[in-house]
mmCIF file with all atom_site columns, C-alpha atoms in Angstrom:
data_model
loop_
_atom_site.group_PDB
_atom_site.id
_atom_site.type_symbol
_atom_site.label_atom_id
_atom_site.label_alt_id
_atom_site.label_comp_id
_atom_site.label_asym_id
_atom_site.label_entity_id
_atom_site.label_seq_id
_atom_site.pdbx_PDB_ins_code
_atom_site.Cartn_x
_atom_site.Cartn_y
_atom_site.Cartn_z
_atom_site.occupancy
_atom_site.B_iso_or_equiv
_atom_site.pdbx_formal_charge
_atom_site.auth_seq_id
_atom_site.auth_comp_id
_atom_site.auth_asym_id
_atom_site.auth_atom_id
_atom_site.pdbx_PDB_model_num
ATOM 1   C CA . MET A 1 1   ? 130.973 34.352 71.676 1.00 63.00 ? 14  MET A CA 1
ATOM 2   C CA . ARG A 1 2   ? 130.674 36.651 74.555 1.00 63.00 ? 15  ARG A CA 1
ATOM 3   C CA . ASP A 1 3   ? 127.045 37.725 73.920 1.00 69.00 ? 16  ASP A CA 1
ATOM 4   C CA . GLU A 1 4   ? 124.092 37.339 71.590 1.00 75.00 ? 17  GLU A CA 1
ATOM 5   C CA . ALA A 1 5   ? 125.139 40.560 69.607 1.00 78.00 ? 18  ALA A CA 1
ATOM 6   C CA . GLU A 1 6   ? 128.590 39.093 68.896 1.00 74.00 ? 19  GLU A CA 1
ATOM 7   C CA . ARG A 1 7   ? 126.959 35.769 67.879 1.00 75.00 ? 20  ARG A CA 1
ATOM 8   C CA . ASP A 1 8   ? 124.586 37.689 65.437 1.00 81.00 ? 21  ASP A CA 1
ATOM 9   C CA . ARG A 1 9   ? 127.595 39.615 63.987 1.00 80.00 ? 22  ARG A CA 1
ATOM 10  C CA . GLN A 1 10  ? 129.613 36.427 63.382 1.00 78.00 ? 23  GLN A CA 1
ATOM 11  C CA . SER A 1 11  ? 126.697 34.175 62.228 1.00 81.00 ? 24  SER A CA 1
ATOM 12  C CA . GLY A 1 12  ? 127.449 34.502 58.462 1.00 82.00 ? 25  GLY A CA 1
ATOM 13  C CA . LEU A 1 13  ? 131.102 33.657 58.865 1.00 77.00 ? 26  LEU A CA 1
ATOM 14  C CA . LEU A 1 14  ? 130.430 30.708 61.280 1.00 78.00 ? 27  LEU A CA 1
ATOM 15  C CA . ARG A 1 15  ? 127.872 29.289 58.716 1.00 82.00 ? 28  ARG A CA 1
ATOM 16  C CA . ARG A 1 16  ? 130.470 29.627 55.927 1.00 81.00 ? 29  ARG A CA 1
ATOM 17  C CA . LEU A 1 17  ? 133.103 27.899 57.975 1.00 78.00 ? 30  LEU A CA 1
ATOM 18  C CA . SER A 1 18  ? 130.864 25.097 58.973 1.00 81.00 ? 31  SER A CA 1
ATOM 19  C CA . ALA A 1 19  ? 129.639 24.625 55.276 1.00 84.00 ? 32  ALA A CA 1
ATOM 20  C CA . GLY A 1 20  ? 133.284 24.529 54.303 1.00 80.00 ? 33  GLY A CA 1
ATOM 21  C CA . GLY A 1 21  ? 133.965 21.599 56.572 1.00 81.00 ? 34  GLY A CA 1
ATOM 22  C CA . PHE A 1 22  ? 135.669 23.408 59.400 1.00 76.00 ? 35  PHE A CA 1
ATOM 23  C CA . GLU A 1 23  ? 134.971 22.353 62.923 1.00 73.00 ? 36  GLU A CA 1
ATOM 24  C CA . VAL A 1 24  ? 133.931 25.509 64.826 1.00 71.00 ? 37  VAL A CA 1
ATOM 25  C CA . ARG A 1 25  ? 134.541 25.355 68.570 1.00 69.00 ? 38  ARG A CA 1
ATOM 26  C CA . GLY A 1 26  ? 133.997 27.632 71.450 1.00 67.00 ? 39  GLY A CA 1
ATOM 27  C CA . ALA A 1 27  ? 131.600 28.683 74.101 1.00 66.00 ? 40  ALA A CA 1
ATOM 28  C CA . ALA A 1 28  ? 128.153 30.168 73.350 1.00 68.00 ? 41  ALA A CA 1
ATOM 29  C CA . PRO A 1 29  ? 126.649 32.976 75.554 1.00 65.00 ? 42  PRO A CA 1
ATOM 30  C CA . GLU A 1 30  ? 124.348 30.440 77.202 1.00 70.00 ? 43  GLU A CA 1
ATOM 31  C CA . ASP A 1 31  ? 127.290 28.472 78.370 1.00 67.00 ? 44  ASP A CA 1
ATOM 32  C CA . PHE A 1 32  ? 128.344 31.218 80.840 1.00 63.00 ? 45  PHE A CA 1
ATOM 33  C CA . GLY A 1 33  ? 125.238 31.595 82.914 1.00 63.00 ? 46  GLY A CA 1
ATOM 34  C CA . SER A 1 34  ? 124.369 34.792 84.763 1.00 61.00 ? 47  SER A CA 1
ATOM 35  C CA . GLY A 1 35  ? 126.671 36.969 86.792 1.00 56.00 ? 48  GLY A CA 1
ATOM 36  C CA . PRO A 1 36  ? 129.664 39.171 86.103 1.00 54.00 ? 49  PRO A CA 1
ATOM 37  C CA . TRP A 1 37  ? 131.614 38.529 82.938 1.00 53.00 ? 50  TRP A CA 1
ATOM 38  C CA . GLU A 1 38  ? 134.987 39.925 82.060 1.00 55.00 ? 51  GLU A CA 1
ATOM 39  C CA . ARG A 1 39  ? 134.204 41.180 78.598 1.00 56.00 ? 52  ARG A CA 1
ATOM 40  C CA . TYR A 1 40  ? 137.744 41.244 77.119 1.00 54.00 ? 53  TYR A CA 1
ATOM 41  C CA . GLY A 1 41  ? 139.733 38.468 78.730 1.00 56.00 ? 54  GLY A CA 1
ATOM 42  C CA . THR A 1 42  ? 137.844 35.416 79.834 1.00 59.00 ? 55  THR A CA 1
ATOM 43  C CA . ASN A 1 43  ? 136.866 34.319 76.361 1.00 70.00 ? 56  ASN A CA 1
ATOM 44  C CA . LEU A 1 44  ? 140.591 34.540 75.331 1.00 73.00 ? 57  LEU A CA 1
ATOM 45  C CA . VAL A 1 45  ? 141.688 32.330 78.245 1.00 75.00 ? 58  VAL A CA 1
ATOM 46  C CA . GLU A 1 46  ? 138.907 29.772 77.416 1.00 75.00 ? 59  GLU A CA 1
ATOM 47  C CA . MET A 1 47  ? 139.918 29.799 73.755 1.00 76.00 ? 60  MET A CA 1
ATOM 48  C CA . ALA A 1 48  ? 143.540 29.250 74.636 1.00 80.00 ? 61  ALA A CA 1
ATOM 49  C CA . VAL A 1 49  ? 142.793 26.277 76.866 1.00 81.00 ? 62  VAL A CA 1
ATOM 50  C CA . ASP A 1 50  ? 140.487 24.776 74.240 1.00 80.00 ? 63  ASP A CA 1
ATOM 51  C CA . VAL A 1 51  ? 143.192 25.095 71.545 1.00 83.00 ? 64  VAL A CA 1
ATOM 52  C CA . MET A 1 52  ? 145.893 23.704 73.688 1.00 84.00 ? 65  MET A CA 1
ATOM 53  C CA . THR A 1 53  ? 143.623 20.772 74.622 1.00 83.00 ? 66  THR A CA 1
ATOM 54  C CA . ILE A 1 54  ? 142.975 19.865 70.976 1.00 80.00 ? 67  ILE A CA 1
ATOM 55  C CA . ALA A 1 55  ? 146.451 20.781 69.702 1.00 83.00 ? 68  ALA A CA 1
ATOM 56  C CA . PRO A 1 56  ? 148.243 17.433 70.099 1.00 85.00 ? 69  PRO A CA 1
ATOM 57  C CA . GLY A 1 57  ? 148.008 15.503 66.871 1.00 84.00 ? 70  GLY A CA 1
ATOM 58  C CA . ILE A 1 58  ? 146.861 18.395 64.626 1.00 88.00 ? 71  ILE A CA 1
ATOM 59  C CA . ASP A 1 59  ? 149.015 20.263 62.037 1.00 92.00 ? 72  ASP A CA 1
ATOM 60  C CA . ARG A 1 60  ? 147.339 23.698 61.783 1.00 91.00 ? 73  ARG A CA 1
ATOM 61  C CA . VAL A 1 61  ? 145.106 25.951 63.881 1.00 89.00 ? 74  VAL A CA 1
ATOM 62  C CA . ILE A 1 62  ? 143.094 28.720 62.264 1.00 87.00 ? 75  ILE A CA 1
ATOM 63  C CA . LEU A 1 63  ? 142.350 31.511 64.693 1.00 85.00 ? 76  LEU A CA 1
ATOM 64  C CA . VAL A 1 64  ? 139.317 33.589 63.741 1.00 81.00 ? 77  VAL A CA 1
ATOM 65  C CA . ALA A 1 65  ? 140.335 36.169 66.346 1.00 78.00 ? 78  ALA A CA 1
ATOM 66  C CA . GLY A 1 66  ? 142.560 39.059 66.426 1.00 80.00 ? 79  GLY A CA 1
ATOM 67  C CA . ASP A 1 67  ? 143.482 40.101 69.881 1.00 83.00 ? 80  ASP A CA 1
ATOM 68  C CA . ARG A 1 68  ? 147.280 40.566 70.326 1.00 85.00 ? 81  ARG A CA 1
ATOM 69  C CA . LYS A 1 69  ? 146.921 38.823 73.766 1.00 86.00 ? 82  LYS A CA 1
ATOM 70  C CA . LEU A 1 70  ? 146.869 35.659 71.735 1.00 87.00 ? 83  LEU A CA 1
ATOM 71  C CA . ILE A 1 71  ? 150.521 36.022 70.578 1.00 91.00 ? 84  ILE A CA 1
ATOM 72  C CA . PRO A 1 72  ? 151.755 33.733 73.473 1.00 91.00 ? 85  PRO A CA 1
ATOM 73  C CA . LEU A 1 73  ? 149.249 31.076 72.311 1.00 90.00 ? 86  LEU A CA 1
ATOM 74  C CA . VAL A 1 74  ? 150.549 31.385 68.741 1.00 92.00 ? 87  VAL A CA 1
ATOM 75  C CA . HIS A 1 75  ? 154.165 31.036 69.994 1.00 93.00 ? 88  HIS A CA 1
ATOM 76  C CA . ALA A 1 76  ? 153.303 28.019 72.120 1.00 91.00 ? 89  ALA A CA 1
ATOM 77  C CA . LEU A 1 77  ? 151.534 26.256 69.209 1.00 92.00 ? 90  LEU A CA 1
ATOM 78  C CA . GLN A 1 78  ? 154.444 26.983 66.841 1.00 94.00 ? 91  GLN A CA 1
ATOM 79  C CA . ALA A 1 79  ? 156.942 25.790 69.362 1.00 93.00 ? 92  ALA A CA 1
ATOM 80  C CA . GLY A 1 80  ? 155.000 22.453 69.324 1.00 91.00 ? 93  GLY A CA 1
ATOM 81  C CA . GLY A 1 81  ? 155.257 22.309 65.480 1.00 93.00 ? 94  GLY A CA 1
ATOM 82  C CA . ILE A 1 82  ? 151.769 23.481 64.736 1.00 93.00 ? 95  ILE A CA 1
ATOM 83  C CA . GLN A 1 83  ? 151.230 26.066 62.043 1.00 95.00 ? 96  GLN A CA 1
ATOM 84  C CA . VAL A 1 84  ? 148.910 28.994 62.970 1.00 93.00 ? 97  VAL A CA 1
ATOM 85  C CA . THR A 1 85  ? 146.822 30.887 60.541 1.00 92.00 ? 98  THR A CA 1
ATOM 86  C CA . VAL A 1 86  ? 145.072 34.135 61.537 1.00 91.00 ? 99  VAL A CA 1
ATOM 87  C CA . ALA A 1 87  ? 141.867 34.629 59.661 1.00 87.00 ? 100 ALA A CA 1
ATOM 88  C CA . THR A 1 88  ? 140.634 38.194 59.687 1.00 84.00 ? 101 THR A CA 1
ATOM 89  C CA . ALA A 1 89  ? 139.054 40.776 57.487 1.00 82.00 ? 102 ALA A CA 1
ATOM 90  C CA . LEU A 1 90  ? 141.644 43.408 56.533 1.00 82.00 ? 103 LEU A CA 1
ATOM 91  C CA . ASN A 1 91  ? 139.133 45.847 55.071 1.00 81.00 ? 104 ASN A CA 1
ATOM 92  C CA . ILE A 1 92  ? 137.334 46.593 58.393 1.00 78.00 ? 105 ILE A CA 1
ATOM 93  C CA . PRO A 1 93  ? 137.902 49.325 61.041 1.00 77.00 ? 106 PRO A CA 1
ATOM 94  C CA . GLU A 1 94  ? 141.193 48.997 62.836 1.00 77.00 ? 107 GLU A CA 1
ATOM 95  C CA . ALA A 1 95  ? 139.471 48.764 66.234 1.00 74.00 ? 108 ALA A CA 1
ATOM 96  C CA . ILE A 1 96  ? 138.057 45.391 65.279 1.00 75.00 ? 109 ILE A CA 1
ATOM 97  C CA . ARG A 1 97  ? 140.651 44.070 62.751 1.00 79.00 ? 110 ARG A CA 1
ATOM 98  C CA . ALA A 1 98  ? 143.260 41.568 63.953 1.00 84.00 ? 111 ALA A CA 1
ATOM 99  C CA . SER A 1 99  ? 146.303 43.019 65.519 1.00 86.00 ? 112 SER A CA 1
ATOM 100 C CA . GLU A 1 100 ? 149.234 43.582 63.195 1.00 89.00 ? 113 GLU A CA 1
ATOM 101 C CA . LYS A 1 101 ? 151.477 41.972 65.794 1.00 92.00 ? 114 LYS A CA 1
ATOM 102 C CA . LEU A 1 102 ? 149.339 38.880 65.841 1.00 90.00 ? 115 LEU A CA 1
ATOM 103 C CA . ILE A 1 103 ? 149.312 38.588 62.072 1.00 92.00 ? 116 ILE A CA 1
ATOM 104 C CA . GLU A 1 104 ? 153.139 38.955 62.123 1.00 93.00 ? 117 GLU A CA 1
ATOM 105 C CA . ALA A 1 105 ? 153.534 36.273 64.753 1.00 94.00 ? 118 ALA A CA 1
ATOM 106 C CA . ALA A 1 106 ? 151.273 33.811 62.855 1.00 94.00 ? 119 ALA A CA 1
ATOM 107 C CA . SER A 1 107 ? 152.599 31.316 60.263 1.00 95.00 ? 120 SER A CA 1
ATOM 108 C CA . ALA A 1 108 ? 150.130 32.697 57.808 1.00 94.00 ? 121 ALA A CA 1
ATOM 109 C CA . HIS A 1 109 ? 147.038 34.920 57.506 1.00 91.00 ? 122 HIS A CA 1
ATOM 110 C CA . VAL A 1 110 ? 143.899 34.829 55.378 1.00 89.00 ? 123 VAL A CA 1
ATOM 111 C CA . ASP A 1 111 ? 141.869 37.937 54.493 1.00 88.00 ? 124 ASP A CA 1
ATOM 112 C CA . LEU A 1 112 ? 138.118 37.169 54.895 1.00 80.00 ? 125 LEU A CA 1
ATOM 113 C CA . THR A 1 113 ? 136.889 40.490 53.788 1.00 78.00 ? 126 THR A CA 1
ATOM 114 C CA . GLN A 1 114 ? 134.889 39.077 50.891 1.00 72.00 ? 127 GLN A CA 1
ATOM 115 C CA . HIS A 1 115 ? 133.330 36.378 53.112 1.00 66.00 ? 128 HIS A CA 1
ATOM 116 C CA . PHE A 1 116 ? 131.768 39.063 55.428 1.00 59.00 ? 129 PHE A CA 1
ATOM 117 C CA . GLU A 1 117 ? 129.937 40.495 52.370 1.00 57.00 ? 130 GLU A CA 1
ATOM 118 C CA . SER A 1 118 ? 128.393 37.348 51.099 1.00 54.00 ? 131 SER A CA 1
ATOM 119 C CA . GLU A 1 119 ? 126.350 34.427 52.379 1.00 55.00 ? 132 GLU A CA 1
ATOM 120 C CA . PRO A 1 120 ? 127.513 30.818 52.100 1.00 54.00 ? 133 PRO A CA 1
ATOM 121 C CA . PRO A 1 121 ? 126.302 28.775 49.134 1.00 53.00 ? 134 PRO A CA 1
ATOM 122 C CA . GLN A 1 122 ? 123.055 26.853 49.542 1.00 55.00 ? 135 GLN A CA 1
ATOM 123 C CA . GLN A 1 123 ? 123.550 23.133 49.874 1.00 54.00 ? 136 GLN A CA 1
ATOM 124 C CA . GLN A 1 124 ? 121.876 21.084 47.258 1.00 52.00 ? 137 GLN A CA 1
ATOM 125 C CA . ARG A 1 125 ? 119.637 18.175 48.309 1.00 51.00 ? 138 ARG A CA 1
ATOM 126 C CA . GLY A 1 126 ? 119.499 15.164 46.116 1.00 49.00 ? 139 GLY A CA 1
#
């Protein structure tokens, strides 16, 4: 997440993924410290490095990201035999929806529109 506002926007989705047993990885705003920050690039490089680091030994990567700059990452993962799913909401403004080119490059895609509109189920305590 590049800043607190983005973390707030994505919090419901991140909670739902975590509750569903998915391991959510990535840097938080406080991990970057102060100083200049390339808003639309640095986070993609860091994500690509993280994914390529954990890629050996896994079968599938699910990208909850949509920038077409990630197409080379998708191709590299697929060349290594890893399936890549792009998770995005398709019923959102085009400016923030995953790139059609990225969706086409992926092995599969999942539409998360309904998950942005609801909260994760409450865990029962026994």
